[in-house]
mmCIF file of C-alpha atoms in Angstrom:
data_model
loop_
_atom_site.group_PDB
_atom_site.id
_atom_site.type_symbol
_atom_site.label_atom_id
_atom_site.label_comp_id
_atom_site.label_asym_id
_atom_site.label_seq_id
_atom_site.Cartn_x
_atom_site.Cartn_y
_atom_site.Cartn_z
ATOM 1 C CA MET X 14 26.013 -62.577 8.071
ATOM 2 C CA LYS X 15 22.627 -61.181 7.433
ATOM 3 C CA ARG X 16 22.287 -58.228 5.113
ATOM 4 C CA ARG X 17 20.503 -55.125 6.260
ATOM 5 C CA HIS X 18 17.596 -53.869 4.242
ATOM 6 C CA PHE X 19 16.850 -50.154 4.099
ATOM 7 C CA LEU X 20 13.402 -48.734 3.540
ATOM 8 C CA VAL X 21 12.944 -46.036 0.970
ATOM 9 C CA MET X 22 11.205 -43.215 2.810
ATOM 10 C CA GLY X 23 11.094 -40.576 0.060
ATOM 11 C CA PHE X 24 7.383 -41.048 -0.681
ATOM 12 C CA CYS X 25 6.597 -39.830 2.841
ATOM 13 C CA ALA X 26 7.596 -36.284 1.832
ATOM 14 C CA ALA X 27 4.864 -35.944 -0.815
ATOM 15 C CA PRO X 28 2.064 -34.598 1.466
ATOM 16 C CA PHE X 29 4.413 -31.938 2.817
ATOM 17 C CA MET X 30 5.392 -30.805 -0.704
ATOM 18 C CA LEU X 31 1.722 -30.013 -1.440
ATOM 19 C CA GLN X 32 1.547 -27.660 1.541
ATOM 20 C CA VAL X 33 4.281 -25.506 0.010
ATOM 21 C CA MET X 34 1.957 -24.599 -2.881
ATOM 22 C CA ALA X 35 -0.073 -22.120 -0.779
ATOM 23 C CA ALA X 36 2.118 -19.091 -0.043
ATOM 24 C CA ASP X 37 1.422 -17.135 3.103
ATOM 25 C CA TYR X 38 4.718 -15.323 3.587
ATOM 26 C CA ARG X 39 3.741 -14.303 7.114
ATOM 27 C CA LYS X 40 3.698 -17.978 8.115
ATOM 28 C CA SER X 41 6.665 -19.133 6.048
ATOM 29 C CA ASN X 42 8.919 -16.136 6.887
ATOM 30 C CA PRO X 43 7.780 -14.705 10.250
ATOM 31 C CA ASP X 44 11.165 -13.066 11.000
ATOM 32 C CA ALA X 45 10.942 -10.906 7.884
ATOM 33 C CA TRP X 46 7.818 -9.182 9.255
ATOM 34 C CA GLU X 47 9.469 -8.375 12.584
ATOM 35 C CA ALA X 48 12.617 -6.788 11.122
ATOM 36 C CA SER X 49 12.977 -3.038 11.478
ATOM 37 C CA SER X 50 15.615 -2.565 8.768
ATOM 38 C CA ILE X 51 15.193 -3.305 5.070
ATOM 39 C CA ASP X 52 18.376 -5.416 4.880
ATOM 40 C CA THR X 53 17.336 -7.603 7.814
ATOM 41 C CA ALA X 54 13.824 -8.048 6.449
ATOM 42 C CA ALA X 55 15.062 -8.889 2.943
ATOM 43 C CA LEU X 56 17.650 -11.338 4.283
ATOM 44 C CA ALA X 57 14.973 -13.097 6.316
ATOM 45 C CA LEU X 58 12.639 -13.213 3.326
ATOM 46 C CA TYR X 59 15.064 -14.367 0.629
ATOM 47 C CA GLY X 60 18.110 -15.827 2.386
ATOM 48 C CA LYS X 61 21.747 -14.750 2.016
ATOM 49 C CA GLU X 62 22.464 -16.315 -1.381
ATOM 50 C CA THR X 63 19.415 -14.856 -3.134
ATOM 51 C CA PHE X 64 19.820 -11.480 -1.402
ATOM 52 C CA SER X 65 23.351 -11.192 -2.869
ATOM 53 C CA THR X 66 21.879 -11.104 -6.409
ATOM 54 C CA LEU X 67 19.986 -7.853 -5.735
ATOM 55 C CA GLN X 68 20.419 -5.210 -8.429
ATOM 56 C CA GLU X 69 18.563 -2.090 -9.558
ATOM 57 C CA SER X 70 16.256 -2.557 -12.537
ATOM 58 C CA ALA X 71 14.528 -0.207 -14.958
ATOM 59 C CA ALA X 72 12.068 -2.995 -15.789
ATOM 60 C CA ILE X 73 10.099 -2.328 -12.601
ATOM 61 C CA GLU X 74 7.773 0.658 -12.611
ATOM 62 C CA LEU X 75 7.006 2.044 -9.168
ATOM 63 C CA VAL X 76 4.530 4.912 -9.114
ATOM 64 C CA VAL X 77 4.034 7.034 -5.997
ATOM 65 C CA PRO X 78 2.571 10.555 -5.764
ATOM 66 C CA ASN X 79 5.039 13.152 -7.091
ATOM 67 C CA VAL X 80 3.739 15.839 -4.773
ATOM 68 C CA SER X 81 4.046 16.078 -1.019
ATOM 69 C CA ILE X 82 1.418 13.869 0.573
ATOM 70 C CA VAL X 83 -0.939 15.300 3.183
ATOM 71 C CA ASP X 84 -2.865 12.105 3.938
ATOM 72 C CA SER X 85 -0.094 9.772 5.068
ATOM 73 C CA GLN X 86 -2.676 7.103 5.921
ATOM 74 C CA ASN X 87 -3.750 6.607 2.300
ATOM 75 C CA ILE X 88 -0.750 6.653 -0.006
ATOM 76 C CA PRO X 89 -1.551 5.134 -3.410
ATOM 77 C CA ILE X 90 1.141 2.744 -4.667
ATOM 78 C CA VAL X 91 1.324 1.270 -8.179
ATOM 79 C CA ILE X 92 3.728 -1.496 -9.229
ATOM 80 C CA ARG X 93 4.047 -2.706 -12.814
ATOM 81 C CA SER X 94 6.489 -4.968 -14.635
ATOM 82 C CA ASN X 95 6.621 -7.259 -17.657
ATOM 83 C CA MET X 96 9.229 -9.496 -16.035
ATOM 84 C CA GLN X 97 8.371 -13.092 -15.178
ATOM 85 C CA ALA X 98 8.451 -13.327 -11.414
ATOM 86 C CA ARG X 99 7.864 -15.532 -8.390
ATOM 87 C CA SER X 100 7.160 -12.706 -6.000
ATOM 88 C CA VAL X 101 7.073 -8.945 -5.567
ATOM 89 C CA ALA X 102 7.772 -7.428 -2.150
ATOM 90 C CA VAL X 103 7.468 -3.880 -0.833
ATOM 91 C CA PHE X 104 9.756 -2.505 1.887
ATOM 92 C CA GLN X 105 10.061 0.968 3.423
ATOM 93 C CA ASP X 106 12.537 2.631 5.742
ATOM 94 C CA THR X 107 10.340 4.692 8.085
ATOM 95 C CA ASN X 108 7.674 2.582 9.749
ATOM 96 C CA PRO X 109 8.619 0.527 12.812
ATOM 97 C CA LYS X 110 8.743 -2.631 10.681
ATOM 98 C CA SER X 111 10.190 -2.617 7.156
ATOM 99 C CA LEU X 112 8.222 -5.224 5.236
ATOM 100 C CA VAL X 113 4.910 -3.889 3.950
ATOM 101 C CA THR X 114 3.636 -6.646 1.687
ATOM 102 C CA VAL X 115 4.596 -9.628 -0.475
ATOM 103 C CA PHE X 116 2.719 -10.606 -3.629
ATOM 104 C CA LYS X 117 3.065 -14.179 -4.833
ATOM 105 C CA VAL X 118 3.017 -14.009 -8.625
ATOM 106 C CA GLY X 119 1.097 -16.923 -10.138
ATOM 107 C CA LYS X 120 0.961 -18.106 -13.743
ATOM 108 C CA GLU X 121 -2.249 -16.195 -14.483
ATOM 109 C CA ALA X 122 -1.166 -13.009 -12.729
ATOM 110 C CA VAL X 123 -0.193 -9.774 -14.427
ATOM 111 C CA ILE X 124 2.232 -7.619 -12.457
ATOM 112 C CA ASP X 125 0.007 -4.566 -12.257
ATOM 113 C CA TYR X 126 -0.716 -4.059 -8.571
ATOM 114 C CA GLU X 127 -2.245 -1.091 -6.800
ATOM 115 C CA PHE X 128 -2.907 -0.633 -3.096
ATOM 116 C CA THR X 129 -3.011 2.086 -0.471
ATOM 117 C CA MET X 130 -0.607 2.160 2.455
ATOM 118 C CA ARG X 131 0.439 4.360 5.374
ATOM 119 C CA MET X 132 3.821 5.720 6.372
ATOM 120 C CA ASP X 133 4.591 7.465 9.652
ATOM 121 C CA ILE X 134 7.005 9.958 8.109
ATOM 122 C CA LYS X 135 8.590 10.657 4.739
ATOM 123 C CA GLY X 136 10.950 7.987 3.499
ATOM 124 C CA THR X 137 11.935 5.640 0.713
ATOM 125 C CA LEU X 138 9.873 2.814 -0.701
ATOM 126 C CA PHE X 139 11.603 -0.205 -2.241
ATOM 127 C CA VAL X 140 9.991 -2.779 -4.525
ATOM 128 C CA VAL X 141 11.911 -6.049 -4.893
ATOM 129 C CA LEU X 142 10.998 -8.506 -7.655
ATOM 130 C CA GLU X 143 12.218 -12.102 -7.432
ATOM 131 C CA ASP X 144 12.496 -13.498 -10.972
ATOM 132 C CA LEU X 145 11.995 -17.122 -11.998
ATOM 133 C CA ASP X 146 15.762 -17.777 -11.729
ATOM 134 C CA GLY X 147 15.708 -16.607 -8.113
ATOM 135 C CA LYS X 148 17.494 -13.311 -8.807
ATOM 136 C CA LEU X 149 16.370 -10.079 -7.193
ATOM 137 C CA HIS X 150 15.697 -6.755 -8.920
ATOM 138 C CA TYR X 151 14.604 -3.540 -7.281
ATOM 139 C CA ALA X 152 13.228 -0.071 -7.891
ATOM 140 C CA ARG X 153 12.860 2.693 -5.317
ATOM 141 C CA LYS X 154 11.041 5.993 -4.889
ATOM 142 C CA TYR X 155 11.101 8.685 -2.257
ATOM 143 C CA VAL X 156 7.751 9.455 -0.663
ATOM 144 C CA ASP X 157 7.411 12.965 0.697
ATOM 145 C CA ILE X 158 4.889 13.537 3.449
ATOM 146 C CA VAL X 159 3.869 16.966 4.708
ATOM 147 C CA ALA X 160 4.265 17.475 8.436
ATOM 148 C CA LEU X 161 0.927 19.075 9.301
ATOM 149 C CA SER X 162 2.229 20.629 12.519
ATOM 150 C CA CYS X 163 4.451 22.971 10.472
ATOM 151 C CA MET X 164 1.712 24.193 8.131
ATOM 152 C CA SER X 165 0.072 26.668 10.506
ATOM 153 C CA SER X 166 3.222 28.803 10.656
ATOM 154 C CA GLU X 167 3.064 29.522 6.920
ATOM 155 C CA GLU X 168 1.322 32.670 5.609
ATOM 156 C CA MET E 19 -21.904 -10.061 2.979
ATOM 157 C CA GLY E 20 -21.211 -6.500 1.980
ATOM 158 C CA ASN E 21 -17.739 -6.463 3.466
ATOM 159 C CA MET E 22 -16.077 -5.939 0.120
ATOM 160 C CA LYS E 23 -16.896 -3.805 -2.890
ATOM 161 C CA ILE E 24 -15.641 -5.658 -5.937
ATOM 162 C CA LYS E 25 -15.522 -4.580 -9.579
ATOM 163 C CA ALA E 26 -14.210 -7.033 -12.182
ATOM 164 C CA LYS E 27 -14.019 -6.052 -15.829
ATOM 165 C CA LEU E 28 -12.574 -7.851 -18.858
ATOM 166 C CA LYS E 29 -10.424 -5.698 -21.143
ATOM 167 C CA GLY E 30 -9.008 -7.680 -24.050
ATOM 168 C CA ASP E 31 -7.651 -10.852 -22.470
ATOM 169 C CA VAL E 32 -6.967 -9.259 -19.084
ATOM 170 C CA VAL E 33 -9.404 -9.008 -16.189
ATOM 171 C CA ASP E 34 -8.980 -5.886 -14.050
ATOM 172 C CA VAL E 35 -10.250 -6.227 -10.492
ATOM 173 C CA LYS E 36 -10.784 -3.353 -8.050
ATOM 174 C CA VAL E 37 -11.596 -4.084 -4.429
ATOM 175 C CA MET E 38 -12.378 -2.060 -1.327
ATOM 176 C CA ALA E 39 -12.337 -4.205 1.820
ATOM 177 C CA LYS E 40 -13.954 -2.854 4.968
ATOM 178 C CA HIS E 41 -11.518 -3.343 7.834
ATOM 179 C CA ASP E 42 -10.133 -1.091 10.598
ATOM 180 C CA MET E 43 -6.555 -2.316 9.970
ATOM 181 C CA LEU E 44 -5.653 -1.484 13.564
ATOM 182 C CA THR E 45 -1.874 -1.197 13.941
ATOM 183 C CA TYR E 46 0.052 -2.266 17.055
ATOM 184 C CA ASP E 47 0.543 1.412 18.029
ATOM 185 C CA GLN E 48 -3.124 2.312 17.544
ATOM 186 C CA ALA E 49 -4.215 -0.799 19.449
ATOM 187 C CA LYS E 50 -1.900 0.012 22.360
ATOM 188 C CA LYS E 51 -3.414 3.495 22.695
ATOM 189 C CA LYS E 52 -6.934 2.041 22.616
ATOM 190 C CA GLY E 53 -6.065 -0.784 24.996
ATOM 191 C CA VAL E 54 -7.166 -3.467 22.562
ATOM 192 C CA ASP E 55 -5.428 -6.077 20.451
ATOM 193 C CA ALA E 56 -4.009 -5.143 17.062
ATOM 194 C CA ASN E 57 -5.955 -6.521 14.154
ATOM 195 C CA PHE E 58 -5.347 -6.123 10.461
ATOM 196 C CA ILE E 59 -5.722 -8.153 7.283
ATOM 197 C CA THR E 60 -2.751 -10.498 6.935
ATOM 198 C CA HIS E 61 -3.554 -12.351 3.730
ATOM 199 C CA ILE E 62 -5.705 -11.811 0.642
ATOM 200 C CA SER E 63 -6.223 -14.251 -2.199
ATOM 201 C CA ALA E 64 -8.410 -14.461 -5.279
ATOM 202 C CA LYS E 65 -9.516 -17.364 -7.427
ATOM 203 C CA ALA E 66 -11.158 -17.589 -10.827
ATOM 204 C CA ASN E 67 -12.199 -20.836 -12.480
ATOM 205 C CA GLY E 68 -10.541 -22.733 -9.632
ATOM 206 C CA LYS E 69 -7.158 -21.114 -10.272
ATOM 207 C CA GLU E 70 -5.360 -18.784 -7.905
ATOM 208 C CA VAL E 71 -5.032 -15.401 -9.623
ATOM 209 C CA TYR E 72 -3.933 -13.157 -6.730
ATOM 210 C CA ASP E 73 -2.123 -13.875 -3.488
ATOM 211 C CA VAL E 74 -0.714 -11.250 -1.172
ATOM 212 C CA SER E 75 0.581 -11.318 2.381
ATOM 213 C CA THR E 76 -0.170 -7.977 4.001
ATOM 214 C CA SER E 77 0.770 -5.990 7.102
ATOM 215 C CA GLN E 78 -0.431 -3.263 9.454
ATOM 216 C CA PHE E 79 0.891 -0.703 6.941
ATOM 217 C CA TRP E 80 -1.947 -1.230 4.498
ATOM 218 C CA SER E 81 -4.512 1.566 4.891
ATOM 219 C CA LYS E 82 -7.754 1.396 6.837
ATOM 220 C CA ASP E 83 -10.494 0.022 4.556
ATOM 221 C CA PRO E 84 -7.789 -0.938 2.057
ATOM 222 C CA GLN E 85 -8.362 -0.427 -1.622
ATOM 223 C CA PHE E 86 -6.430 -2.574 -4.032
ATOM 224 C CA LYS E 87 -6.344 -3.488 -7.686
ATOM 225 C CA PHE E 88 -4.916 -6.443 -9.574
ATOM 226 C CA SER E 89 -5.107 -7.986 -13.028
ATOM 227 C CA PHE E 90 -4.991 -11.513 -14.379
ATOM 228 C CA LYS E 91 -5.470 -13.576 -17.527
ATOM 229 C CA GLY E 92 -7.373 -16.778 -18.194
ATOM 230 C CA ALA E 93 -10.984 -15.797 -17.493
ATOM 231 C CA ALA E 94 -13.944 -14.630 -19.564
ATOM 232 C CA ALA E 95 -16.926 -12.340 -19.046
ATOM 233 C CA GLY E 96 -19.495 -14.143 -16.921
ATOM 234 C CA ASP E 97 -16.893 -16.071 -14.917
ATOM 235 C CA LYS E 98 -16.694 -15.381 -11.205
ATOM 236 C CA VAL E 99 -13.762 -14.027 -9.251
ATOM 237 C CA GLU E 100 -13.762 -15.064 -5.575
ATOM 238 C CA ILE E 101 -11.805 -12.985 -3.076
ATOM 239 C CA THR E 102 -10.889 -14.089 0.458
ATOM 240 C CA TRP E 103 -9.174 -12.170 3.226
ATOM 241 C CA THR E 104 -7.977 -13.355 6.627
ATOM 242 C CA ASP E 105 -7.070 -11.078 9.515
ATOM 243 C CA LEU E 106 -4.840 -11.390 12.566
ATOM 244 C CA SER E 107 -7.747 -12.537 14.749
ATOM 245 C CA GLY E 108 -8.353 -15.442 12.371
ATOM 246 C CA LYS E 109 -11.545 -14.043 10.843
ATOM 247 C CA THR E 110 -11.988 -14.964 7.195
ATOM 248 C CA VAL E 111 -14.308 -13.291 4.707
ATOM 249 C CA THR E 112 -14.996 -14.535 1.172
ATOM 250 C CA GLU E 113 -17.049 -12.747 -1.468
ATOM 251 C CA SER E 114 -17.377 -13.128 -5.195
ATOM 252 C CA LYS E 115 -18.315 -11.070 -8.225
ATOM 253 C CA LYS E 116 -19.176 -11.893 -11.819
ATOM 254 C CA ILE E 117 -16.722 -10.567 -14.400
ATOM 255 C CA LYS E 118 -18.336 -8.021 -16.764
#
């Protein structure tokens, strides 16, 4: 009987591994951007196993305006942490879709991010940090937005 | 050119970068009312000395003409930081600034 010979195909995977280096989370996790609840978006982004490690952390500093915001189209957000991380994501519970943004944290990066965002109505902002062990940590803040239609009745 | 205002300053061993990108950031709701397609920045990245120092996937919930700030290590005064954004329509803009 003749013996069968099997080809080793592992080397064929190398070009595909290189593509993983560039992280566009909109392309790699499209479902996360369509989800309208935070849980669904986070599950789509991280997967069930990683999502189960989620715990609140004082090591993440999330700064949002303390006062009621009039300009809901330009809300300044600051995120800082000294933790080593793979990614930092921002979710909110008021806009039609929950996922706002995902930062990929590289070796040279410092977790000190600022950006401006919009929210339709007042709600809660969640920042989720994925550490190098694949565990999730979060901080949250309530963002209060003034409903301009009610202001004219005051005097 | 002139689509982004970039400031990059070295403080100690950390470079602080402030950017204002000119873009309408038209949400799906706003686009529907106007009868046009939604269009907003979906990805922003920055490189310095050939290394990726900032990478963020964004959404319609970033503000119009978004302003953002980030910091990184591993660069010196005189080096360049190069910032690229891509929007939903596929348009890509790249601009750079020398670190002060």
